[in-house]
Phi, psi and omega in degrees: 000142178236142178250130178233129175247118180244117184269189197300327186300316181293322182290329184263002182295155178302148181295126180237153171296138180297141176304141181299113187298322181293320179295317179297318180298320178297321180290318180298326183261010184301320181301313180296323182291327187259348193301326188250027182266351178266161177227140173061027171271116192249157175264166174302150188275164169237131180274150179209182176050048178054037177084004179276340181222164169214160181220162179200168176252144178215164178280140178221178177302119177091357179157236186227152175219150175264140180235138175239137185234134172279123187296319185290312185265343186061022176285139183257150172202163171280131182290343179200167176278105185296326179295313180293323179294321179299319178296317181296318179291322177300315180296319185285320186266349184059030175230133183294131181237131177267144181302326180264009178227040180304136190276040175210155182255336181223164175209162173236142176289151178215169175050054178053044176069015176266358181212166173232154175246131184225163174247122179236115181049052175069010176245139180269133180232142170251126184236125174294141176246014169248310178263349175054062169230142183244142176213158181300131180285143175294137179297138179276339180241111180260010181292156176299132180297149174236121181294119183051026173083359190233347178229119180290143175273096186287354173285344179256127180298144175287157174284103186248033176293147182300131177267115185278140178290156181303328178276001176062027178260337187231156172231137177243142176203183180241130174232132180050043175072011181237155179279128176230157181228147175216157174290143178301129181093350181255154173259354181277123182248156168233143187275135171264341176222155178227001186259005180287139179221166176303333179268000178197076193253161173271130185268116182296336182286352178255002180297132180216122179278147169289154182301332181268005175067016181261343185225160185217140175236145177211157174266132168267134192238126168262113188297147175279188183283131180270082177277128179247126171265128181248129179238145175261124173267108189289327186226066180297150185285342187252005179200163181281317186281153177300160180232151177264138176237132181241148181215132171288121193211081177294142182241166183308136180090343180294150175294133177256167175299131177255121183254134180235114180290139178230132181257136179238131167266111194293309184298319180278352184052046183246138179244148178228118172282127182281128178301125185263019181300332180272349179218062192282336188224069188287136165271317182205141175229139178285166178299141177293138181226128179282141168293155185296333178280352177076003181284331183216161165236163190220152172207157176266143182233132174241119181287144176303132185099347172067024177270353182210140171231144180220152164257117183256127176247134185240131177296125186287349177261309187267339184081011181284127180269156177216138174274105181288315177227136172236125178247109179254148178222140175295329180251273184218149163263124184283108188299318185287349180252007177291151180215137176217132174229120178277126185273122175072174181294327184272349177052041177283349173230154181223129170277128190224150174249135182217154173249024188294338177263009178099356178221155183277112186224166179270141177226157174244118183260140170274115186293337181282320185252341185082359181294140181247133172248129183282130180266309178249152179203156178133170181280060178207171187235140168284129182265305183218142170269122185265327182195139171238124178253106183294321183293315179278349183054058186219149182231135170254133185208160171256152181211161176220154178091008184280339186258108181300138177083358179244170183304118184286357180262348179297132178268133172235162185244139184222165166230155183205151177277161182304328183273008179086001181272164172060044173295122185231128177275135179251350178235142186234329185300141179285083185196182175255138194240137168243115184248132177238118183271148170297153182306325181268006177065017181281341182206166175207157174250125180256117177248115186227157180192171168226174178297337179249010180230112178300156187301136172241134179240129184228142174261128182234154167284168184301329182278001179100351181297132179286126174268312183197148168272119185276314182214147172222115187300138178249116182243023184299321179291322179296317178296320179296332179281357176110001181294137172229144183290149172299156182254121172293146175217140184234135176220164180281144178276194187297336181273358178081355182233324184288133179279132176250125186254141178208179180234149178239131174240124182251160175301150178295334178255035183306133178237110184298347179278348181266168174254131182239130170295161189243138171241133175251124173272109188250132160217117186240021179302136184289356187280353181193185166250159197226345177294124183303140178240344181259165171297156195242064177284060165060054173102359176302319182231167178305129176102350184305305183287338176299313187289321179295323176294324177294318179295319181301321179283323178302322182295348177269007174109031179234160160257126186244135186226161170219142190221142170256100178274177176300149183103344174271172189266180174076019170234207181290164176298321179295319177302315182291320186296346178305331182280345189298120182053032188208047184291341176293339182297310178050022182070015185300321178301324178285319181298314183294320176296321178299313177303313184294323179295320179292318180297326179294334180264339189231101182298341181282350186270103189266096182275010168276351179227084181243125172250168184212144177216150179190168184229150179062239175298330175292330174294319175300315180295321181298315176297316183295335176301320180279339179277319189250345181223048183289345176289342181249313182266133187252340183207150182213143167244122185240117180261130163046044188282149169269074192289339173228115188294347174285344180267349188264179184299148184295320191295305185294320189280320175291334177300321187256339181246354174080184180215143001288168178298127184227196185294341180295332177293314180292329184297332181260004190284124173289340176285309183296333185250015185302327183294348179276358187303130168226153180091183185258137188226134170239119175261133178232132182215142172273130184300328184251036179297116179261357179268307176243124180309117182297343175298338177300317177294316184292332175290326173295316178304313180301314182293322179293320178296315179297330179272004179060042179259145180265141182193175175241150181224131174236115176254128183253104181301136176077352185281150179267196184298328182291329173033054172084013182239000181262193178305131184074054185296154176283116186304324182299314182295317178299316180300318180298320178296312183299313182292326178301311182292326178295324176286312189292325184253006176054047181292148173257118181296147182281190178239179176065244186300327186269347179125177184291152180298134178207108182282121181261007179293151180301000000 
């Protein structure tokens, strides 16, 4: 069941011809119609059998198939009987499964290669591939959940199994909130601490023995604020009456768990509280880990507000702490992109990633002095560290932006020595590359593509020599069905020099002599870049379903675009910093210039009729387009938006707006600025959104009503954060979005592939 609230603007709008139902239906089902038209389009591989084999999924007649290849002989085989596995999964999940439509993209071998483990609809299953029976997989992580990583769910018991010392003579655990130790085989314990309380307890999941079994470290925890978000499920599937759903959900400004490391000398029964002057205001600290020599233990520290990250090393005898590396930022240190690799058993050197020179690069730190030597340098960014070989003193990594004049987001793979010498490129095709190395680094599979280049998969030796082309995507049927690749377009940003990259999707029956209204698909979250760079076989890679949705709307008489403006990631630090305490910006100054530059070159691009749509942070941006840029954007569809960052999850919002909560939160608030609304707006929200508190949408609704603003609202009972926009979209929701824009922007439906001509102008 779907609930739709349509307010006065829609009811009072000029009378328009109804959107052609057949054309809309064709667009809504375009993904299903095109999904199985490609052949041999493959995903990145997974290695198995100790590096002797690898496997991957690819498109075949009727769906998808898994292929496994022996590296030495290059002989191919199916890793399992898909028909028998489909029957086993159907029985286990009580959902019909087709052999060529198995509901997972990757798998891992288990039970000495007699079974595989897969994820189906967020549940882990282990399936025998000899006896073909499936059962729920045992969870690999039994630790107490932490909401957004910073507040423990104290309603769930901690994993308090006894932690055995390396010499197997002792066991440590927590009793009555205190650390106790007993001899293995004995029930008699002695306490190492006596000051633990429910409000300041020792966490058994942080217990760590020194390698010589003489010392123990644990975190003492002062719990954060237990904020509970409560949602009403109006139409649960298992009962008539509504149900309440509760979720531990810390928000910006809430107190987080405060962890304090404590060192214990077991034989002396002596405890040492570690001086926290170097880590006084933790947002998050990693688990304590002993160095192999047992002289020190180490942990990572992220300061609340994300302006500082440190590697803290603690003397295992005295408890004296030292900041081995300190990373300070005027704006933010991006927590999810931090990287640390301890070199060798003694960890006297550390491979570290920093943006201190304005670009994301590799450094080698001296653990004794903290001195940093830069390994990579230049106006480009390191994306991922793939392998560090301590013995060879060599690093394999991916990077983007190294090739002048080419797409700065394409990933390529390189290796380099610790001293910065012998930088070697391992990928050459002008595309974006996903490389998976064999465990012994003797070979790798390079899977590469562009939005206009179907996936190619190649097996290479470690030195880059091509061994074999494994797959080359065939899109002849897709092309015959009318598919055309999106068009990259580049324009200058607000500073007049920085290149802003985007994509253009046109109707299949595009006529350059006509005028087309414009739709912008926006996601401007600072945590990544979002314009698709890979070929788009319907969700194989990031962006697949974005582009098919863009094509579906374009076929209804629009030009649809997506742009990465300033404030998104994977460019320079200055480019990224635009978002700092400025989420209302969303790159709009760059986006609008990009639109205008395209319109200046393309007379069919009608920037007097621009709509915008987005979800989550993109939903916030879509609404803000009508609040802060109504002279340019005329209509918006906003899905599941975090419209007021004070209402959203603590992790994402404090990362970009800092702590404590200040005026920057209100500056981006769709609630506080609701009275500025101009243009036509459709809000869509899932009633059971566990990612963004759905009350965020309803608070915007409340503010718009109080401001006497007209808008449309669609609430989807029982729906989650995806609310009809992810893989397998809900046709009703998609139809409502498509028809909204056709009314709001007076689009003229195309002919041919998109349907019969139908003028929707008043």
